[in-house]
């Protein structure tokens, strides 16, 4: 469906996103880096393999950092290739913007955060190497985004753990750790093992976690896991789990997770909590088609501005497995960056290596021969992203992702949104009130089931545009309600408002709570858009009525001036008697005189000299086929002289 024009373009919220990379300074002291965000960052995620080039190299290292401009934290992990002696694996966690170690547990480079502004981030290198290592980053900023980094400790028993001190209810939380064993005040580091732990969860309960553990022993044993029902994983050499935790809730001052597995050893975790953004964690199985192959993943729910990817480089596994691999990368649709490392299980001497790219968002290497199995750059579009695989194997590798974007600002401001259920009774009453509306076509209500949003309103609930009129602000707002007979306490709901441009904004998630008195819960439903058109049918292709199309050589006087300037060829007159949502098929319009060769992308609709918004189905192929149609909201005339209003359809330039 193509929107030919917009009546009032919906602005986007104040948020900025950027993926980039820079070369590390080669000496101690201050380094200023232009981040290209266009605004002062609220948070940054950085990572590197601590090398200058992007080609395969022996040994492995992976270093990752988070910062909110006040507190910065980093994890670092490294291993030595071709060794049969002890102390060849190391890990470190520190309260610094950047910290890297080598396999002998020596800090090779370390930097503290100094400042940032709309142009640069400034850091101070207290320890450094003479190599200009490539460091990758994701920067995010804008007045809508709130960020908080924290350091906390894993539980040593099963059950819930509440992390507080965030200062707000997060939309998403990223977690970094290095398994259990690193405890106490930061920095903490040791030989004997290297490990990487990355996890994420959002307020809807979408989550995933990656964890790897590389033991420093004569056999070079290593294990790993990734799951989409956990947000924190720490594997052990069995292979098994020392820690496994999953999402419980986002709270007013933090979040809560639940440990189903917890060793008696604690471990430090650093986290980045964000609020004021659209987010969707998820996963997909990599395409198995031969390169070059494009793979599009849909259902994001918004247009991503940044994609983050991670994978243990294997097909979906229900439990921990031997070997340690990691592919990690990101893209903002134009700039990509990624790294990958491999460590062979039970190899003496050790067999480990890594690779990077400044042009690919993800690289797969699930082998012990330093070969790239698959790699892809990423492009972004509405509700989706596309992986362009330039190298690809025939294995359906499970790839984890996080989609990030700002919240759109539409012309609906909600004052309240509630979901209530009577204790012991079926059904949930949803109610919301807007404080301001303009050009609002209506609302849809969704119930979340197993992580998916299911629409429970059969069509749009009519919004202010249908009551107050087009371009008329409803400054006092309006109250709406819906009854879900299949709802129950604890269920999660979402509200989507749609404007006349087809743009939408999501509100939620909202969890239904039980009221002690059944009488306090009312089963009320607001008017549907389809009801205004004279029926109670769902808003779909067989809409309640079609306008009467008649042949007309010229438009009436009021519309003639505008139509003559913009149109090519004759206009088709659509006679409207009642307010409603209308559909006119290609066949009906051709009978009325519309040329069958018309380009549907150029169709325009006018009334009283003003252009209106229309939906044109099937216009993407630039052909107006028999299965295509136009759809629009129209109002009839109420005058002493006529009950019909004339709408004019033309092919514009």
XYZ file of C-alpha atoms in Angstrom:
653
model
C 0.000 0.000 0.000
C 1.443 3.368 -1.042
C 0.705 6.738 0.514
C 0.755 9.218 -2.370
C 0.953 12.326 -0.232
C 0.771 13.496 3.367
C -1.622 15.964 4.930
C 0.509 16.743 7.941
C 3.861 15.031 8.207
C 4.447 13.476 11.611
C 7.704 14.596 13.140
C 10.062 12.162 14.785
C 11.133 12.302 18.368
C 14.402 13.924 19.286
C 16.804 10.983 18.953
C 20.013 10.397 17.018
C 21.810 7.185 16.078
C 25.229 6.417 14.609
C 27.470 3.418 13.984
C 31.118 4.236 13.319
C 34.735 3.415 14.020
C 37.954 5.252 14.788
C 41.654 4.522 15.153
C 42.979 4.344 18.702
C 45.651 6.845 19.671
C 49.182 5.419 19.711
C 50.405 7.154 22.875
C 49.122 8.131 26.294
C 47.228 11.377 26.787
C 44.058 12.941 25.418
C 42.352 11.788 22.206
C 39.454 13.620 20.558
C 37.210 11.555 18.269
C 34.486 12.985 16.010
C 31.525 10.659 16.592
C 29.264 12.013 13.782
C 26.084 11.684 15.829
C 24.916 15.268 15.355
C 23.956 15.556 19.030
C 25.583 15.041 22.404
C 25.457 11.290 23.079
C 23.426 9.887 25.920
C 25.163 6.519 25.683
C 27.772 4.664 23.653
C 28.637 0.994 23.155
C 32.202 0.328 21.974
C 34.034 -2.857 20.985
C 37.298 -3.945 19.339
C 39.569 -6.902 18.762
C 42.561 -4.578 19.494
C 44.191 -4.806 16.088
C 44.875 -2.314 13.310
C 43.697 -4.358 10.327
C 40.639 -6.428 9.511
C 42.164 -9.693 8.234
C 42.459 -12.998 10.061
C 45.132 -13.153 12.774
C 46.313 -15.700 15.339
C 45.359 -15.277 19.015
C 42.006 -13.792 19.904
C 40.850 -10.760 21.861
C 37.467 -9.149 22.432
C 36.921 -5.931 24.371
C 33.595 -4.170 24.912
C 32.582 -1.009 26.779
C 29.466 0.933 27.774
C 29.188 4.528 28.957
C 26.485 7.054 29.843
C 28.974 9.915 30.100
C 29.087 9.658 33.889
C 30.023 6.037 34.522
C 31.913 3.829 32.079
C 32.588 0.089 32.239
C 34.501 -2.367 30.082
C 35.099 -6.096 29.751
C 38.184 -7.598 28.134
C 39.036 -11.159 27.159
C 42.102 -12.614 25.396
C 43.706 -15.943 24.513
C 46.976 -17.169 23.020
C 47.161 -19.348 19.927
C 49.620 -22.246 19.668
C 50.344 -22.585 23.392
C 50.520 -25.683 25.626
C 51.480 -23.934 28.865
C 49.490 -22.256 31.605
C 48.397 -18.642 31.899
C 47.438 -18.239 28.252
C 43.850 -17.074 28.833
C 42.828 -13.914 30.717
C 39.795 -11.747 31.493
C 39.327 -8.306 33.017
C 36.490 -5.987 34.029
C 37.100 -2.319 34.834
C 35.330 0.988 35.467
C 36.906 2.646 32.421
C 35.794 3.780 28.994
C 38.254 1.343 27.465
C 40.465 -1.435 28.789
C 42.234 -4.246 26.973
C 44.431 -7.046 28.245
C 46.550 -9.692 26.569
C 46.551 -13.422 27.301
C 49.179 -12.970 30.063
C 46.777 -10.659 31.970
C 48.727 -7.487 31.217
C 46.785 -4.301 30.564
C 47.834 -3.142 27.101
C 45.590 -0.097 26.726
C 43.261 1.804 29.035
C 41.342 5.076 28.706
C 39.025 7.093 30.933
C 36.095 9.187 29.763
C 36.769 12.948 29.705
C 33.809 14.605 27.974
C 31.533 14.631 24.948
C 29.480 17.135 23.007
C 27.506 17.269 19.754
C 30.693 16.780 17.724
C 33.324 14.859 19.700
C 34.016 12.424 22.468
C 37.235 13.045 24.411
C 39.091 10.270 26.259
C 42.378 10.084 28.136
C 44.703 7.135 27.555
C 46.530 6.227 30.763
C 48.107 3.105 29.233
C 48.576 2.568 25.527
C 50.221 0.652 22.720
C 51.843 2.113 19.628
C 49.269 0.489 17.304
C 46.254 2.381 15.877
C 43.712 -0.341 16.680
C 40.258 -0.039 15.090
C 37.543 0.630 17.687
C 33.872 0.309 16.674
C 30.980 2.109 18.343
C 27.233 2.686 18.514
C 26.327 6.215 19.633
C 22.821 7.319 20.614
C 21.556 10.671 21.813
C 18.750 13.220 21.889
C 16.501 14.691 24.554
C 14.079 11.736 24.451
C 16.669 9.165 25.531
C 17.672 8.538 29.145
C 20.632 6.257 29.924
C 22.193 4.745 33.022
C 25.187 2.423 33.403
C 25.589 0.377 36.595
C 27.782 -2.262 38.213
C 26.116 -5.005 40.254
C 26.759 -8.570 41.400
C 25.126 -11.837 40.307
C 23.109 -13.793 42.851
C 24.605 -16.965 44.337
C 21.222 -18.699 44.683
C 18.189 -19.228 42.507
C 15.248 -16.821 42.564
C 14.574 -13.179 41.779
C 17.146 -10.406 41.851
C 16.014 -6.777 41.775
C 18.578 -4.279 40.490
C 17.762 -0.751 41.653
C 19.291 2.699 41.312
C 18.522 3.209 37.626
C 16.272 6.182 38.383
C 13.651 5.278 35.767
C 11.741 2.348 34.292
C 13.923 1.073 31.411
C 12.708 0.193 27.944
C 15.758 -2.029 27.416
C 18.741 -3.253 29.434
C 22.064 -4.502 28.036
C 24.232 -6.664 30.320
C 27.950 -7.486 30.085
C 29.850 -9.897 32.322
C 32.769 -12.336 32.378
C 31.119 -15.294 34.058
C 31.312 -15.840 37.801
C 34.547 -15.481 39.742
C 35.333 -11.805 39.113
C 33.988 -10.127 42.256
C 34.707 -7.108 44.396
C 35.535 -3.536 43.457
C 36.607 -2.935 39.886
C 39.031 -3.460 38.264
C 39.151 -7.232 38.582
C 41.164 -9.602 36.395
C 42.799 -13.029 36.431
C 44.480 -15.734 34.410
C 43.121 -19.223 34.242
C 40.158 -18.495 31.988
C 38.727 -16.025 29.528
C 35.023 -15.413 29.050
C 32.467 -13.148 27.397
C 28.852 -12.636 28.454
C 26.360 -10.422 26.600
C 22.625 -10.187 27.267
C 19.645 -7.958 26.528
C 15.985 -7.695 27.551
C 13.146 -5.254 26.886
C 9.968 -4.330 28.727
C 7.911 -6.812 26.705
C 10.005 -9.713 27.930
C 11.857 -10.188 24.632
C 15.383 -11.277 25.551
C 18.475 -13.181 24.563
C 21.821 -14.041 26.075
C 25.251 -15.203 24.891
C 27.921 -16.706 27.115
C 31.302 -18.340 26.469
C 34.005 -19.761 28.745
C 37.547 -20.676 27.687
C 39.480 -22.573 30.344
C 43.235 -22.250 30.645
C 44.180 -25.947 30.755
C 46.338 -28.383 28.845
C 43.427 -29.448 26.644
C 42.231 -25.951 25.769
C 38.627 -26.760 26.700
C 35.938 -24.207 25.866
C 32.143 -23.957 25.999
C 29.426 -21.585 24.851
C 25.679 -21.045 24.643
C 23.057 -18.617 23.425
C 19.373 -18.665 24.332
C 16.334 -16.545 23.548
C 14.615 -17.299 26.878
C 17.357 -15.822 29.073
C 19.115 -12.483 29.486
C 22.219 -13.699 31.368
C 24.283 -16.839 30.753
C 27.572 -18.063 32.226
C 28.796 -21.438 30.952
C 31.212 -23.896 32.585
C 33.584 -26.579 31.181
C 31.065 -29.446 31.654
C 29.518 -27.940 29.372
C 26.722 -26.491 31.472
C 25.610 -23.321 33.216
C 26.953 -21.600 36.306
C 24.427 -18.797 35.873
C 21.187 -18.619 33.931
C 18.721 -15.778 34.479
C 15.668 -14.487 32.618
C 13.505 -11.362 32.495
C 10.872 -10.753 35.168
C 9.997 -7.057 34.950
C 11.094 -3.518 34.300
C 10.596 -1.544 37.501
C 10.221 2.147 38.368
C 13.832 2.273 39.591
C 15.441 -0.596 37.715
C 14.597 -4.154 36.745
C 14.170 -7.697 38.073
C 15.583 -10.963 36.725
C 15.151 -14.549 37.899
C 17.934 -17.154 38.244
C 16.948 -20.703 37.384
C 20.606 -21.715 37.782
C 23.053 -20.039 40.147
C 26.455 -21.268 41.316
C 27.763 -20.395 44.761
C 30.322 -18.069 43.186
C 29.354 -14.448 42.546
C 30.336 -12.366 39.532
C 30.319 -8.728 38.494
C 27.837 -7.504 35.895
C 27.790 -4.103 34.198
C 24.582 -2.933 32.542
C 23.282 -0.150 30.329
C 19.623 0.781 30.839
C 17.869 2.971 28.249
C 14.503 4.698 28.176
C 12.700 6.756 25.517
C 13.271 4.590 22.447
C 11.783 1.846 20.314
C 13.518 -1.487 20.841
C 13.050 -5.079 19.721
C 15.388 -7.946 20.657
C 14.950 -11.013 18.491
C 16.623 -13.728 16.458
C 16.536 -15.243 12.989
C 18.034 -18.220 11.207
C 20.554 -17.169 8.600
C 19.676 -17.755 4.975
C 21.169 -20.895 3.442
C 21.029 -19.556 -0.121
C 24.210 -19.238 -2.124
C 25.751 -15.776 -2.177
C 24.951 -13.203 -3.263
C 21.680 -13.503 -1.305
C 19.395 -10.921 0.311
C 17.522 -11.959 3.450
C 14.809 -9.648 4.799
C 13.578 -9.984 8.373
C 10.204 -8.312 9.006
C 7.991 -7.703 12.012
C 10.207 -5.194 13.794
C 7.244 -2.886 14.435
C 9.098 0.319 13.541
C 11.854 1.571 11.242
C 15.177 0.619 12.860
C 17.907 3.233 13.083
C 20.554 0.847 14.427
C 20.848 -2.941 14.349
C 23.122 -4.856 16.729
C 23.992 -8.505 15.987
C 25.547 -11.344 17.988
C 25.881 -15.077 17.450
C 27.699 -18.137 18.771
C 27.923 -19.111 15.076
C 25.918 -22.341 15.302
C 22.380 -23.547 14.713
C 19.862 -23.188 17.540
C 20.875 -25.226 20.592
C 18.821 -25.915 23.715
C 21.834 -26.230 26.019
C 25.520 -25.338 26.292
C 27.927 -26.867 23.774
C 31.689 -27.231 23.396
C 33.819 -24.716 21.498
C 33.745 -20.923 21.738
C 32.853 -18.583 18.903
C 31.437 -15.075 18.746
C 30.307 -12.863 15.901
C 29.408 -9.328 16.976
C 28.546 -6.286 14.865
C 26.230 -3.387 14.134
C 24.848 -1.208 11.345
C 22.974 2.083 10.989
C 22.038 1.201 7.409
C 25.019 2.979 5.860
C 27.955 2.243 8.180
C 28.738 -1.307 9.288
C 31.263 -2.770 11.703
C 31.886 -6.269 13.026
C 34.364 -8.628 14.691
C 34.474 -12.405 15.179
C 36.655 -14.853 17.090
C 37.022 -18.633 17.269
C 38.567 -21.023 19.819
C 38.796 -24.748 19.150
C 37.728 -27.099 21.916
C 40.258 -29.598 23.343
C 43.160 -28.399 21.241
C 46.742 -28.641 22.486
C 48.443 -26.450 21.483
C 45.625 -23.900 21.556
C 43.913 -22.965 18.304
C 42.279 -19.514 18.296
C 42.042 -16.537 15.967
C 39.934 -13.481 15.125
C 38.846 -11.217 12.251
C 37.081 -7.859 11.761
C 35.359 -5.743 9.112
C 34.490 -2.075 8.638
C 32.056 -2.861 5.787
C 30.022 -5.792 7.174
C 27.528 -5.773 10.021
C 28.012 -9.464 10.766
C 30.633 -12.129 10.086
C 30.284 -15.859 10.685
C 33.266 -18.122 11.370
C 32.347 -21.563 12.706
C 35.553 -23.380 11.805
C 39.108 -23.904 13.007
C 40.824 -22.872 9.779
C 40.491 -19.063 9.934
C 37.943 -18.922 7.160
C 34.874 -16.682 6.826
C 31.735 -18.805 6.411
C 29.342 -15.888 5.857
C 29.245 -12.103 5.996
C 26.655 -9.428 5.299
C 26.048 -5.699 5.285
C 22.672 -4.433 6.486
C 20.061 -2.046 5.115
C 17.101 -0.708 7.108
C 13.484 -0.015 6.146
C 10.057 0.282 7.720
C 9.276 -2.758 9.904
C 12.322 -4.635 8.620
C 16.024 -4.985 7.944
C 17.841 -6.819 5.157
C 21.052 -8.844 5.340
C 22.977 -8.729 2.057
C 25.057 -11.927 2.193
C 28.120 -11.564 -0.038
C 29.600 -14.772 1.379
C 27.272 -17.459 2.674
C 27.275 -21.107 3.683
C 24.328 -23.493 3.699
C 23.897 -23.595 7.488
C 20.906 -21.921 9.159
C 22.956 -20.236 11.873
C 20.933 -18.601 14.649
C 21.699 -14.871 14.738
C 20.600 -12.668 17.628
C 19.713 -9.025 17.066
C 18.505 -5.845 18.741
C 16.675 -3.205 16.680
C 16.817 0.350 18.046
C 15.114 3.598 17.022
C 13.581 6.740 18.443
C 9.945 7.013 19.424
C 7.838 8.734 16.722
C 5.929 11.841 17.720
C 2.424 11.712 16.291
C -0.405 14.112 16.983
C -1.831 12.091 19.880
C -0.728 12.694 23.459
C -2.068 10.173 25.966
C -2.922 11.262 29.495
C -3.760 7.763 30.709
C -3.950 4.117 29.616
C -5.359 1.475 31.992
C -6.224 -2.234 31.860
C -8.425 -3.638 34.616
C -9.941 -7.049 35.306
C -12.414 -8.067 37.989
C -10.930 -10.583 40.424
C -12.140 -14.063 39.551
C -13.983 -12.862 36.454
C -12.970 -13.198 32.777
C -12.326 -10.136 30.636
C -10.213 -6.985 30.746
C -11.491 -3.416 30.434
C -9.056 -1.105 28.658
C -9.449 2.655 28.823
C -7.356 5.542 27.629
C -7.691 9.295 27.380
C -5.904 11.684 25.074
C -4.926 15.155 26.189
C -4.563 16.421 22.620
C -5.416 15.086 19.168
C -5.201 16.306 15.600
C -5.441 14.327 12.339
C -5.901 11.130 14.372
C -7.638 8.476 12.266
C -8.031 6.047 15.156
C -6.653 3.367 17.470
C -5.942 -0.361 17.471
C -5.629 -2.458 20.637
C -3.312 -5.475 20.850
C -2.934 -8.297 23.352
C 0.552 -9.749 23.692
C 0.657 -13.533 23.472
C 3.963 -15.427 23.730
C 5.908 -12.371 22.694
C 3.693 -11.560 19.679
C 1.125 -8.745 19.483
C -2.356 -9.900 18.428
C -4.859 -7.249 17.352
C -8.099 -7.588 19.342
C -10.033 -4.670 17.831
C -11.701 -5.803 14.577
C -10.947 -2.421 12.977
C -9.760 1.045 13.900
C -11.482 2.748 16.828
C -12.528 6.094 15.372
C -10.284 9.014 16.356
C -10.636 12.790 16.481
C -10.333 13.395 12.722
C -13.700 11.730 12.269
C -15.411 13.812 14.944
C -13.606 17.164 15.060
C -12.819 17.304 11.328
C -9.618 17.349 9.306
C -6.785 19.557 10.585
C -8.883 20.506 13.633
C -6.980 20.136 16.932
C -8.954 18.480 19.722
C -7.209 20.285 22.557
C -9.428 18.920 25.339
C -8.728 15.337 24.333
C -11.153 12.426 24.228
C -11.852 9.234 26.194
C -11.832 5.748 24.640
C -12.385 2.207 25.871
C -12.403 -1.419 24.749
C -13.496 -4.693 26.327
C -11.395 -7.843 25.848
C -13.596 -10.812 26.860
C -10.615 -13.192 26.627
C -8.323 -11.103 28.807
C -7.233 -11.854 32.357
C -5.003 -10.293 35.020
C -1.314 -10.308 34.114
C -1.871 -10.098 30.363
C 0.056 -7.423 28.474
C -1.615 -4.903 26.154
C -0.428 -2.370 23.567
C -2.199 0.609 22.005
C -1.422 1.882 18.496
C -2.670 5.247 17.232
C -2.771 5.901 13.490
C -2.847 9.332 11.851
C -4.223 10.303 8.448
C -0.786 9.773 6.901
C -0.760 6.132 7.938
C 1.976 6.738 10.493
C 1.512 5.102 13.876
C 2.779 5.375 17.428
C 2.837 2.590 20.001
C 1.889 2.987 23.657
C 2.711 0.301 26.207
C 3.333 -2.302 27.372
C 0.517 -2.263 29.919
C -0.157 -5.204 32.257
C -3.776 -5.820 33.314
C -4.362 -5.828 37.052
C -7.252 -7.275 39.028
C -9.835 -5.071 40.746
C -11.343 -6.430 44.000
C -14.889 -5.463 42.971
C -16.385 -6.756 39.690
C -18.698 -3.745 39.568
C -15.708 -1.426 39.121
C -14.894 -2.981 35.739
C -17.142 -1.855 32.886
C -17.451 -3.731 29.575
C -17.509 -0.756 27.199
C -16.345 -0.390 23.598
C -15.729 2.830 21.703
C -17.099 3.317 18.188
C -15.254 1.580 15.369
C -14.262 3.397 12.204
C -16.217 0.853 10.167
C -19.356 1.690 12.158
C -19.215 5.258 10.878
C -19.413 3.899 7.363
C -22.772 2.293 8.056
C -21.717 -1.174 9.123
C -19.748 -3.059 11.741
C -17.465 -4.901 9.365
C -13.721 -5.009 9.795
C -11.714 -2.381 7.961
C -10.473 -4.536 5.077
C -10.733 -4.932 1.321
C -14.495 -5.562 1.347
C -15.299 -2.264 3.045
C -18.944 -1.420 3.777
C -19.729 0.631 0.686
C -18.244 1.901 -2.540
C -18.706 5.422 -3.898
C -20.827 5.851 -6.999
C -18.441 6.494 -9.903
C -19.822 8.410 -12.882
C -18.150 9.742 -16.024
C -17.391 13.481 -15.902
C -15.486 15.481 -18.490
C -14.526 18.344 -16.168
C -14.494 18.911 -12.408
C -16.944 21.346 -10.780
C -15.902 24.972 -10.355
C -14.440 24.802 -6.827
C -12.116 21.916 -7.630
C -11.372 22.957 -11.221
C -8.560 25.418 -10.471
C -6.557 22.971 -8.366
C -7.318 19.970 -10.571
C -6.362 21.810 -13.752
C -2.960 22.738 -12.364
C -2.058 19.284 -11.068
C -3.977 16.748 -13.142
C -3.316 15.127 -16.466
C -6.371 13.984 -18.389
C -9.986 13.844 -17.295
C -11.120 13.690 -13.697
C -13.358 10.963 -12.282
C -16.216 12.213 -10.136
C -16.987 10.232 -6.971
C -20.377 11.059 -5.460
C -20.424 10.709 -1.649
C -23.648 10.873 0.366
C -22.614 9.610 3.823
C -19.586 9.936 6.077
C -17.472 6.807 5.949
C -14.476 4.882 4.746
C -14.779 4.092 1.024
C -13.191 1.754 -1.471
C -13.296 2.058 -5.279
C -11.827 -0.785 -7.322
C -9.802 -0.398 -10.489
C -12.607 -2.013 -12.487
C -15.195 0.497 -11.212
C -12.905 3.445 -11.918
C -12.065 2.252 -15.445
C -15.774 1.908 -16.222
C -16.202 5.476 -15.015
C -13.555 6.684 -17.454
C -10.175 6.311 -15.711
C -7.557 5.156 -18.261
C -6.415 1.601 -17.417
C -2.826 2.684 -18.156
C -2.826 5.178 -15.281
C 0.186 5.136 -12.939
C -1.433 4.442 -9.530
C 1.444 6.160 -7.738
C 0.248 9.469 -9.246
C -3.409 9.259 -8.301
C -4.686 12.261 -6.340
C -8.058 12.994 -4.776
C -9.616 16.468 -4.363
C -12.717 17.890 -2.728
C -13.706 21.562 -2.707
C -10.321 22.402 -4.215
C -8.324 20.660 -1.451
C -6.256 17.514 -1.798
C -7.063 14.560 0.474
C -5.094 11.534 1.641
C -5.806 8.199 -0.042
C -4.479 4.667 0.181
C -3.666 2.953 -3.115
C -3.373 -0.824 -2.843
C -1.084 -2.628 -5.277
C 0.694 0.507 -6.498
C 4.257 -0.691 -5.954
C 4.492 -2.208 -9.448
C 3.409 1.121 -11.061
C 0.438 -0.675 -12.680
C -3.205 -0.191 -11.770
C -4.350 -3.805 -12.050
C -7.882 -5.181 -11.663
C -7.081 -6.336 -8.130
C -5.984 -2.806 -7.108
C -8.155 -0.137 -5.509
C -8.186 3.240 -3.812
C -9.418 3.759 -0.243
C -10.198 7.005 1.557
C -12.297 8.630 4.259
C -14.982 10.980 2.927
C -17.800 13.105 4.275
C -21.187 13.661 2.690
C -22.895 17.013 2.209
C -25.547 18.409 4.527
C -27.104 21.397 2.752
C -30.677 22.368 1.725
C -29.653 21.865 -1.921
C -27.928 18.462 -2.042
C -27.029 15.424 0.015
C -24.059 14.580 -2.209
C -20.478 15.833 -2.128
C -18.295 15.498 -5.215
C -14.768 14.118 -4.923
C -12.423 14.280 -7.929
C -9.816 11.628 -8.766
C -7.041 12.583 -11.198
C -3.677 11.333 -12.337
C -1.190 13.976 -11.239
C 2.340 14.675 -12.387
